[in-house]
Amino acid sequence: VPWLISGMFAFGPVTWTGEMMKENKWGGCSHEQAANSVYFAANFFGNAAFGPFADSFGRQKGMIFSLAVTAFGGSLSITAHTFPVYLMARTLIGLGNAGVCLISSVLISEIVSADVRSLVVCFYLQVFYAVGIMLTIPTDYIASNYRTCMAVPTCLSFLWFNVLLLDLRESPRYLFAKDHIGKCLVEITNIGLRNGRPLPISVTLFENISSKKDVGRRVYGLLDLWRCTRLRALTGNLCIQWWIVGLQYYGLTLASSRLPGTVYLNLFLAATVEIPAYYIAFRVMDVHGRRKVFMACHMTVMVACISYLLMPGNSTFAAASRTALAMLGKLGVSGSFGVAYVYGMELFPTCVRNIGAGITTQFGNVGGLMAPQLLALS
């Protein structure tokens, strides 16, 4: 559900920003692109902030706090009557959404087993994000004005915030990494009971064996990602990959509003095509590995974008072909998006997983920050 909310907040403005700018007399295209850029810049800083926060204070607290920031930003956007206040609201939403997506993906990847990790992280979470984008279309169509459109994800944020307060559990891997062995066993026991597979009594001996206090326990930080050669190469490579994926994903999604046809239809198609992309990616990556699928997705985007540029003529067939190629590119980059999340979660050690995932996804936000500017240039 947090990913669904993030999808609605991220791309909802595509359908109603024009109405908002006209009603409040805030300006035209330049102000729209500025608001989009502020959102993606906030995503960048949100990943930088919430990654270390979740590694220091826990996934549970980080998740609840980031969703609270999102809900407050949504409330501020509903009541905004000046453009600076709206930019502040988009900043808070961007910060909160970054934390929600980052921490929830890390939390789930640490709880589920390796054989279903790609299904949950690459398919389920990403599909909810795509459904959130799709829901902005009927919401805008049914709602009487843009403030009602903003109120829908805001109300969902407050509702889910209360659900998390009541029922969200901490990651056992995080507790174990922090040497909270007793709490770790409690969480594992609760997971077993919920799944109908209680732990054997003998497992409780683990607490007695491993409960020695490590007085000088080291606190890991951002610099630890660059200390050893292997981790340094991994971090640098994923940063570049995420920058490419972010620029492609957000660029193609925002550019869908400029394709032939209505904004609603094109945005709906751009969101719908993500679902088969995530399904194919998670199915294939468990057979052929993450790296090969990642490369295949990149190649798909490259072929689609180059073919789009080389498509001649302005006929109806040419317009339909360009739309089809744009959707093919979105299919490829959506697969890359899903694989990138799983890849990073599996390769970074637990003690720096949120920091590593945060710093690499930051570069995806850099790509997202550049996307509106490139659209403005076009």
Short mmCIF file of N, CA, C and O in Angstrom, two decimals, residues 29-144:
data_model
loop_
_atom_site.label_atom_id
_atom_site.label_comp_id
_atom_site.label_asym_id
_atom_site.label_seq_id
_atom_site.Cartn_x
_atom_site.Cartn_y
_atom_site.Cartn_z
N CYS A 29 4.30 26.08 -18.18
CA CYS A 29 5.12 24.87 -18.25
C CYS A 29 6.35 24.95 -17.36
O CYS A 29 6.74 23.96 -16.72
N SER A 30 6.97 26.13 -17.29
CA SER A 30 8.19 26.26 -16.49
C SER A 30 7.94 25.98 -15.01
O SER A 30 8.76 25.35 -14.33
N HIS A 31 6.79 26.41 -14.50
CA HIS A 31 6.45 26.16 -13.11
C HIS A 31 6.12 24.68 -12.89
O HIS A 31 6.42 24.13 -11.82
N GLU A 32 5.49 24.05 -13.87
CA GLU A 32 5.20 22.62 -13.76
C GLU A 32 6.50 21.82 -13.68
O GLU A 32 6.64 20.93 -12.83
N GLN A 33 7.45 22.14 -14.55
CA GLN A 33 8.73 21.43 -14.54
C GLN A 33 9.50 21.72 -13.25
O GLN A 33 10.20 20.85 -12.73
N ALA A 34 9.36 22.94 -12.73
CA ALA A 34 10.02 23.27 -11.46
C ALA A 34 9.48 22.43 -10.32
O ALA A 34 10.24 21.93 -9.47
N ALA A 35 8.15 22.25 -10.31
CA ALA A 35 7.55 21.43 -9.25
C ALA A 35 7.99 19.97 -9.37
O ALA A 35 8.29 19.32 -8.35
N ASN A 36 8.08 19.46 -10.59
CA ASN A 36 8.57 18.09 -10.78
C ASN A 36 10.02 17.95 -10.35
O ASN A 36 10.40 16.97 -9.71
N SER A 37 10.84 18.95 -10.69
CA SER A 37 12.25 18.90 -10.32
C SER A 37 12.43 18.95 -8.80
O SER A 37 13.29 18.27 -8.25
N VAL A 38 11.60 19.76 -8.15
CA VAL A 38 11.68 19.84 -6.67
C VAL A 38 11.33 18.50 -6.06
O VAL A 38 11.98 18.06 -5.10
N TYR A 39 10.34 17.82 -6.62
CA TYR A 39 9.95 16.51 -6.10
C TYR A 39 11.10 15.51 -6.21
O TYR A 39 11.43 14.80 -5.25
N PHE A 40 11.74 15.44 -7.38
CA PHE A 40 12.82 14.48 -7.58
C PHE A 40 14.07 14.86 -6.78
O PHE A 40 14.81 13.98 -6.34
N ALA A 41 14.30 16.15 -6.61
CA ALA A 41 15.41 16.58 -5.76
C ALA A 41 15.16 16.15 -4.31
O ALA A 41 16.08 15.72 -3.60
N ALA A 42 13.91 16.27 -3.87
CA ALA A 42 13.56 15.82 -2.52
C ALA A 42 13.72 14.31 -2.39
O ALA A 42 14.14 13.82 -1.33
N ASN A 43 13.41 13.56 -3.45
CA ASN A 43 13.67 12.12 -3.45
C ASN A 43 15.14 11.83 -3.20
O ASN A 43 15.50 10.91 -2.45
N PHE A 44 15.99 12.62 -3.85
CA PHE A 44 17.44 12.46 -3.71
C PHE A 44 17.86 12.60 -2.25
O PHE A 44 18.55 11.74 -1.68
N PHE A 45 17.45 13.68 -1.62
CA PHE A 45 17.83 13.92 -0.23
C PHE A 45 17.10 12.98 0.73
O PHE A 45 17.62 12.64 1.80
N GLY A 46 15.90 12.54 0.34
CA GLY A 46 15.17 11.59 1.18
C GLY A 46 15.89 10.25 1.28
O GLY A 46 15.98 9.66 2.36
N ASN A 47 16.42 9.77 0.15
CA ASN A 47 17.20 8.53 0.18
C ASN A 47 18.46 8.69 1.02
O ASN A 47 18.85 7.77 1.74
N ALA A 48 19.09 9.87 0.93
CA ALA A 48 20.30 10.12 1.70
C ALA A 48 20.01 10.16 3.19
O ALA A 48 20.84 9.73 4.01
N ALA A 49 18.83 10.66 3.55
CA ALA A 49 18.50 10.82 4.97
C ALA A 49 17.92 9.55 5.58
O ALA A 49 18.33 9.13 6.68
N PHE A 50 16.97 8.93 4.90
CA PHE A 50 16.25 7.81 5.50
C PHE A 50 17.04 6.51 5.47
O PHE A 50 16.77 5.61 6.26
N GLY A 51 18.01 6.39 4.56
CA GLY A 51 18.85 5.19 4.56
C GLY A 51 19.63 5.04 5.87
O GLY A 51 19.48 4.05 6.59
N PRO A 52 20.48 6.04 6.22
CA PRO A 52 21.19 5.98 7.51
C PRO A 52 20.24 5.97 8.72
O PRO A 52 20.53 5.34 9.73
N PHE A 53 19.11 6.67 8.59
CA PHE A 53 18.14 6.70 9.70
C PHE A 53 17.63 5.30 10.01
O PHE A 53 17.58 4.88 11.17
N ALA A 54 17.26 4.56 8.97
CA ALA A 54 16.73 3.21 9.17
C ALA A 54 17.82 2.25 9.64
O ALA A 54 17.52 1.30 10.38
N ASP A 55 19.07 2.46 9.23
CA ASP A 55 20.15 1.61 9.71
C ASP A 55 20.51 1.91 11.16
O ASP A 55 21.03 1.05 11.86
N SER A 56 20.24 3.12 11.61
CA SER A 56 20.58 3.51 12.98
C SER A 56 19.44 3.25 13.96
O SER A 56 19.65 2.77 15.07
N PHE A 57 18.20 3.57 13.55
CA PHE A 57 17.06 3.52 14.47
C PHE A 57 16.08 2.40 14.15
O PHE A 57 15.11 2.21 14.90
N GLY A 58 16.29 1.70 13.06
CA GLY A 58 15.43 0.57 12.75
C GLY A 58 14.51 0.82 11.57
O GLY A 58 14.17 1.96 11.26
N ARG A 59 14.15 -0.28 10.91
CA ARG A 59 13.25 -0.19 9.75
C ARG A 59 11.85 0.25 10.17
O ARG A 59 11.18 1.01 9.47
N GLN A 60 11.41 -0.21 11.33
CA GLN A 60 10.06 0.11 11.79
C GLN A 60 9.88 1.61 12.00
O GLN A 60 8.94 2.23 11.47
N LYS A 61 10.78 2.23 12.76
CA LYS A 61 10.67 3.67 13.03
C LYS A 61 10.86 4.48 11.75
O LYS A 61 10.18 5.49 11.54
N GLY A 62 11.80 4.05 10.90
CA GLY A 62 12.02 4.77 9.66
C GLY A 62 10.80 4.75 8.75
O GLY A 62 10.46 5.75 8.13
N MET A 63 10.14 3.59 8.68
CA MET A 63 8.96 3.45 7.82
C MET A 63 7.82 4.35 8.32
O MET A 63 7.17 5.05 7.54
N ILE A 64 7.58 4.32 9.61
CA ILE A 64 6.48 5.10 10.18
C ILE A 64 6.75 6.60 10.02
O ILE A 64 5.87 7.38 9.65
N PHE A 65 7.99 7.01 10.29
CA PHE A 65 8.32 8.43 10.20
C PHE A 65 8.24 8.94 8.77
O PHE A 65 7.71 10.04 8.51
N SER A 66 8.73 8.16 7.80
CA SER A 66 8.69 8.59 6.41
C SER A 66 7.26 8.71 5.90
O SER A 66 6.93 9.63 5.15
N LEU A 67 6.39 7.78 6.31
CA LEU A 67 4.99 7.87 5.90
C LEU A 67 4.30 9.07 6.55
O LEU A 67 3.43 9.70 5.94
N ALA A 68 4.70 9.41 7.77
CA ALA A 68 4.14 10.60 8.43
C ALA A 68 4.54 11.87 7.67
O ALA A 68 3.73 12.78 7.51
N VAL A 69 5.78 11.93 7.20
CA VAL A 69 6.24 13.07 6.42
C VAL A 69 5.43 13.18 5.13
O VAL A 69 5.01 14.27 4.72
N THR A 70 5.19 12.04 4.48
CA THR A 70 4.39 12.03 3.25
C THR A 70 2.98 12.53 3.50
O THR A 70 2.45 13.35 2.73
N ALA A 71 2.35 12.04 4.56
CA ALA A 71 0.98 12.45 4.88
C ALA A 71 0.90 13.95 5.18
O ALA A 71 -0.03 14.64 4.73
N PHE A 72 1.88 14.45 5.91
CA PHE A 72 1.88 15.89 6.23
C PHE A 72 2.08 16.72 4.97
O PHE A 72 1.43 17.75 4.78
N GLY A 73 2.97 16.26 4.08
CA GLY A 73 3.16 16.97 2.82
C GLY A 73 1.91 16.96 1.96
O GLY A 73 1.58 17.97 1.32
N GLY A 74 1.19 15.83 1.95
CA GLY A 74 -0.06 15.77 1.21
C GLY A 74 -1.10 16.74 1.76
O GLY A 74 -1.81 17.41 1.00
N SER A 75 -1.17 16.85 3.08
CA SER A 75 -2.11 17.79 3.70
C SER A 75 -1.76 19.23 3.33
O SER A 75 -2.65 20.05 3.06
N LEU A 76 -0.47 19.52 3.32
CA LEU A 76 -0.03 20.88 2.98
C LEU A 76 -0.33 21.20 1.51
O LEU A 76 -0.71 22.34 1.19
N SER A 77 -0.21 20.20 0.64
CA SER A 77 -0.49 20.44 -0.79
C SER A 77 -1.97 20.73 -1.04
O SER A 77 -2.31 21.51 -1.93
N ILE A 78 -2.85 20.12 -0.24
CA ILE A 78 -4.29 20.35 -0.41
C ILE A 78 -4.64 21.79 -0.06
O ILE A 78 -5.48 22.43 -0.71
N THR A 79 -4.01 22.32 0.97
CA THR A 79 -4.35 23.67 1.45
C THR A 79 -3.49 24.76 0.84
O THR A 79 -3.66 25.93 1.19
N ALA A 80 -2.55 24.41 -0.04
CA ALA A 80 -1.63 25.40 -0.60
C ALA A 80 -2.37 26.38 -1.51
O ALA A 80 -3.10 25.98 -2.42
N HIS A 81 -2.15 27.68 -1.26
CA HIS A 81 -2.75 28.73 -2.10
C HIS A 81 -1.68 29.61 -2.74
O HIS A 81 -2.03 30.55 -3.47
N THR A 82 -0.41 29.32 -2.46
CA THR A 82 0.69 30.01 -3.11
C THR A 82 1.66 28.98 -3.66
O THR A 82 1.76 27.87 -3.13
N PHE A 83 2.38 29.35 -4.71
CA PHE A 83 3.29 28.40 -5.34
C PHE A 83 4.44 27.98 -4.42
O PHE A 83 4.79 26.79 -4.40
N PRO A 84 5.04 28.88 -3.64
CA PRO A 84 6.10 28.43 -2.71
C PRO A 84 5.61 27.40 -1.69
O PRO A 84 6.35 26.47 -1.35
N VAL A 85 4.38 27.56 -1.20
CA VAL A 85 3.84 26.58 -0.25
C VAL A 85 3.64 25.24 -0.94
O VAL A 85 3.92 24.18 -0.36
N TYR A 86 3.18 25.27 -2.19
CA TYR A 86 3.02 24.03 -2.94
C TYR A 86 4.36 23.35 -3.16
O TYR A 86 4.47 22.12 -3.05
N LEU A 87 5.41 24.12 -3.47
CA LEU A 87 6.74 23.55 -3.63
C LEU A 87 7.23 22.93 -2.33
O LEU A 87 7.87 21.87 -2.33
N MET A 88 6.91 23.56 -1.20
CA MET A 88 7.28 22.99 0.10
C MET A 88 6.55 21.67 0.32
O MET A 88 7.14 20.70 0.83
N ALA A 89 5.28 21.63 -0.07
CA ALA A 89 4.51 20.39 0.07
C ALA A 89 5.09 19.28 -0.79
O ALA A 89 5.23 18.14 -0.34
N ARG A 90 5.45 19.59 -2.04
CA ARG A 90 6.05 18.59 -2.92
C ARG A 90 7.41 18.12 -2.38
O ARG A 90 7.79 16.96 -2.56
N THR A 91 8.11 19.03 -1.71
CA THR A 91 9.38 18.65 -1.10
C THR A 91 9.17 17.61 -0.01
O THR A 91 9.87 16.59 0.05
N LEU A 92 8.20 17.86 0.86
CA LEU A 92 7.91 16.90 1.94
C LEU A 92 7.42 15.57 1.37
O LEU A 92 7.82 14.50 1.87
N ILE A 93 6.59 15.63 0.35
CA ILE A 93 6.09 14.39 -0.26
C ILE A 93 7.25 13.61 -0.88
O ILE A 93 7.34 12.39 -0.74
N GLY A 94 8.15 14.32 -1.56
CA GLY A 94 9.30 13.66 -2.16
C GLY A 94 10.21 13.03 -1.13
O GLY A 94 10.70 11.90 -1.32
N LEU A 95 10.45 13.74 -0.03
CA LEU A 95 11.26 13.18 1.06
C LEU A 95 10.63 11.92 1.63
O LEU A 95 11.29 10.89 1.81
N GLY A 96 9.32 12.02 1.93
CA GLY A 96 8.63 10.88 2.53
C GLY A 96 8.53 9.69 1.60
O GLY A 96 8.75 8.55 2.01
N ASN A 97 8.20 9.94 0.33
CA ASN A 97 8.09 8.85 -0.62
C ASN A 97 9.41 8.10 -0.80
O ASN A 97 9.43 6.87 -0.94
N ALA A 98 10.51 8.84 -0.81
CA ALA A 98 11.82 8.19 -0.93
C ALA A 98 12.06 7.24 0.23
O ALA A 98 12.50 6.10 0.03
N GLY A 99 11.74 7.69 1.44
CA GLY A 99 11.92 6.83 2.61
C GLY A 99 10.99 5.64 2.60
O GLY A 99 11.39 4.52 2.92
N VAL A 100 9.74 5.86 2.21
CA VAL A 100 8.75 4.77 2.17
C VAL A 100 9.19 3.67 1.23
O VAL A 100 9.19 2.47 1.59
N CYS A 101 9.58 4.03 0.00
CA CYS A 101 9.96 3.02 -0.99
C CYS A 101 11.25 2.32 -0.59
O CYS A 101 11.36 1.09 -0.71
N LEU A 102 12.23 3.08 -0.13
CA LEU A 102 13.52 2.49 0.23
C LEU A 102 13.40 1.54 1.41
O LEU A 102 13.81 0.37 1.34
N ILE A 103 12.81 2.01 2.49
CA ILE A 103 12.78 1.22 3.72
C ILE A 103 11.85 0.01 3.58
O ILE A 103 12.16 -1.09 4.07
N SER A 104 10.71 0.18 2.91
CA SER A 104 9.79 -0.96 2.75
C SER A 104 10.42 -2.06 1.92
O SER A 104 10.25 -3.25 2.23
N SER A 105 11.16 -1.70 0.86
CA SER A 105 11.81 -2.73 0.04
C SER A 105 12.90 -3.45 0.81
O SER A 105 13.06 -4.67 0.69
N VAL A 106 13.66 -2.71 1.63
CA VAL A 106 14.69 -3.34 2.45
C VAL A 106 14.06 -4.23 3.52
O VAL A 106 14.50 -5.36 3.74
N LEU A 107 13.02 -3.73 4.16
CA LEU A 107 12.36 -4.49 5.22
C LEU A 107 11.82 -5.81 4.69
O LEU A 107 12.01 -6.87 5.30
N ILE A 108 11.14 -5.76 3.56
CA ILE A 108 10.57 -6.99 3.01
C ILE A 108 11.66 -7.94 2.54
O ILE A 108 11.57 -9.16 2.74
N SER A 109 12.73 -7.41 1.92
CA SER A 109 13.80 -8.28 1.44
C SER A 109 14.51 -8.98 2.58
O SER A 109 15.07 -10.07 2.40
N GLU A 110 14.49 -8.39 3.77
CA GLU A 110 15.13 -9.00 4.93
C GLU A 110 14.23 -10.02 5.63
O GLU A 110 14.71 -10.84 6.40
N ILE A 111 12.95 -9.97 5.37
CA ILE A 111 12.01 -10.88 6.03
C ILE A 111 11.73 -12.12 5.19
O ILE A 111 11.68 -13.23 5.72
N VAL A 112 11.55 -11.95 3.88
CA VAL A 112 11.18 -13.09 3.04
C VAL A 112 12.42 -13.91 2.69
O VAL A 112 13.55 -13.43 2.76
N SER A 113 12.20 -15.15 2.30
CA SER A 113 13.30 -16.04 1.92
C SER A 113 13.81 -15.69 0.53
O SER A 113 13.12 -15.03 -0.25
N ALA A 114 15.02 -16.15 0.22
CA ALA A 114 15.67 -15.79 -1.04
C ALA A 114 14.89 -16.29 -2.26
O ALA A 114 14.91 -15.64 -3.32
N ASP A 115 14.19 -17.41 -2.12
CA ASP A 115 13.52 -17.98 -3.29
C ASP A 115 12.28 -17.20 -3.71
O ASP A 115 11.79 -17.37 -4.84
N VAL A 116 11.76 -16.33 -2.84
CA VAL A 116 10.60 -15.51 -3.22
C VAL A 116 10.92 -14.02 -3.18
O VAL A 116 10.03 -13.20 -3.35
N ARG A 117 12.19 -13.67 -2.96
CA ARG A 117 12.54 -12.25 -2.83
C ARG A 117 12.27 -11.50 -4.12
O ARG A 117 11.75 -10.38 -4.11
N SER A 118 12.63 -12.09 -5.26
CA SER A 118 12.41 -11.41 -6.53
C SER A 118 10.91 -11.24 -6.80
O SER A 118 10.49 -10.22 -7.37
N LEU A 119 10.09 -12.21 -6.38
CA LEU A 119 8.64 -12.11 -6.56
C LEU A 119 8.08 -10.93 -5.77
O LEU A 119 7.31 -10.12 -6.29
N VAL A 120 8.51 -10.80 -4.51
CA VAL A 120 7.94 -9.77 -3.64
C VAL A 120 8.47 -8.39 -4.00
O VAL A 120 7.70 -7.44 -4.18
N VAL A 121 9.81 -8.26 -4.11
CA VAL A 121 10.40 -6.94 -4.33
C VAL A 121 10.25 -6.48 -5.77
O VAL A 121 9.91 -5.32 -6.03
N CYS A 122 10.51 -7.38 -6.72
CA CYS A 122 10.47 -6.99 -8.13
C CYS A 122 9.05 -6.96 -8.69
O CYS A 122 8.79 -6.17 -9.60
N PHE A 123 8.15 -7.78 -8.16
CA PHE A 123 6.81 -7.85 -8.75
C PHE A 123 5.76 -7.16 -7.89
O PHE A 123 5.17 -6.15 -8.30
N TYR A 124 5.53 -7.67 -6.68
CA TYR A 124 4.44 -7.15 -5.87
C TYR A 124 4.57 -5.65 -5.57
O TYR A 124 3.64 -4.87 -5.77
N LEU A 125 5.73 -5.23 -5.07
CA LEU A 125 5.91 -3.81 -4.72
C LEU A 125 5.78 -2.93 -5.95
O LEU A 125 5.09 -1.90 -5.93
N GLN A 126 6.45 -3.31 -7.03
CA GLN A 126 6.44 -2.48 -8.23
C GLN A 126 5.06 -2.43 -8.87
O GLN A 126 4.65 -1.40 -9.42
N VAL A 127 4.32 -3.54 -8.79
CA VAL A 127 2.97 -3.55 -9.36
C VAL A 127 2.07 -2.58 -8.60
O VAL A 127 1.26 -1.85 -9.21
N PHE A 128 2.20 -2.54 -7.30
CA PHE A 128 1.40 -1.59 -6.52
C PHE A 128 1.75 -0.14 -6.90
O PHE A 128 0.87 0.73 -6.92
N TYR A 129 3.01 0.11 -7.20
CA TYR A 129 3.42 1.45 -7.64
C TYR A 129 2.75 1.78 -8.97
O TYR A 129 2.22 2.89 -9.15
N ALA A 130 2.75 0.81 -9.89
CA ALA A 130 2.09 1.02 -11.18
C ALA A 130 0.59 1.21 -11.02
O ALA A 130 -0.01 2.06 -11.69
N VAL A 131 -0.03 0.44 -10.14
CA VAL A 131 -1.46 0.59 -9.89
C VAL A 131 -1.76 1.97 -9.31
O VAL A 131 -2.78 2.59 -9.64
N GLY A 132 -0.85 2.47 -8.47
CA GLY A 132 -1.02 3.83 -7.94
C GLY A 132 -1.04 4.87 -9.05
O GLY A 132 -1.85 5.81 -9.02
N ILE A 133 -0.16 4.71 -10.05
CA ILE A 133 -0.17 5.62 -11.19
C ILE A 133 -1.48 5.50 -11.95
O ILE A 133 -2.09 6.50 -12.35
N MET A 134 -1.94 4.27 -12.15
CA MET A 134 -3.18 4.05 -12.89
C MET A 134 -4.38 4.65 -12.16
O MET A 134 -5.31 5.17 -12.79
N LEU A 135 -4.37 4.60 -10.83
CA LEU A 135 -5.50 5.11 -10.05
C LEU A 135 -5.64 6.62 -10.13
O LEU A 135 -6.72 7.16 -9.84
N THR A 136 -4.56 7.32 -10.50
CA THR A 136 -4.66 8.78 -10.62
C THR A 136 -5.62 9.18 -11.75
O THR A 136 -6.21 10.27 -11.70
N ILE A 137 -5.79 8.29 -12.72
CA ILE A 137 -6.63 8.63 -13.88
C ILE A 137 -8.12 8.63 -13.52
O ILE A 137 -8.80 9.65 -13.71
N PRO A 138 -8.69 7.53 -12.97
CA PRO A 138 -10.11 7.61 -12.56
C PRO A 138 -10.34 8.61 -11.44
O PRO A 138 -11.41 9.21 -11.36
N THR A 139 -9.33 8.79 -10.57
CA THR A 139 -9.48 9.77 -9.49
C THR A 139 -9.65 11.16 -10.06
O THR A 139 -10.53 11.93 -9.64
N ASP A 140 -8.82 11.52 -11.05
CA ASP A 140 -8.92 12.84 -11.66
C ASP A 140 -10.21 12.98 -12.46
O ASP A 140 -10.80 14.06 -12.52
N TYR A 141 -10.65 11.88 -13.07
CA TYR A 141 -11.86 11.92 -13.90
C TYR A 141 -13.11 12.11 -13.03
O TYR A 141 -14.03 12.86 -13.39
N ILE A 142 -13.13 11.45 -11.87
CA ILE A 142 -14.31 11.51 -11.00
C ILE A 142 -14.31 12.75 -10.12
O ILE A 142 -15.37 13.34 -9.86
N ALA A 143 -13.11 13.17 -9.67
CA ALA A 143 -13.02 14.28 -8.72
C ALA A 143 -13.50 15.58 -9.34
O ALA A 143 -13.36 15.82 -10.55
N SER A 144 -14.02 16.44 -8.49
CA SER A 144 -14.53 17.73 -8.96
C SER A 144 -13.42 18.74 -9.21
O SER A 144 -13.57 19.64 -10.03
#
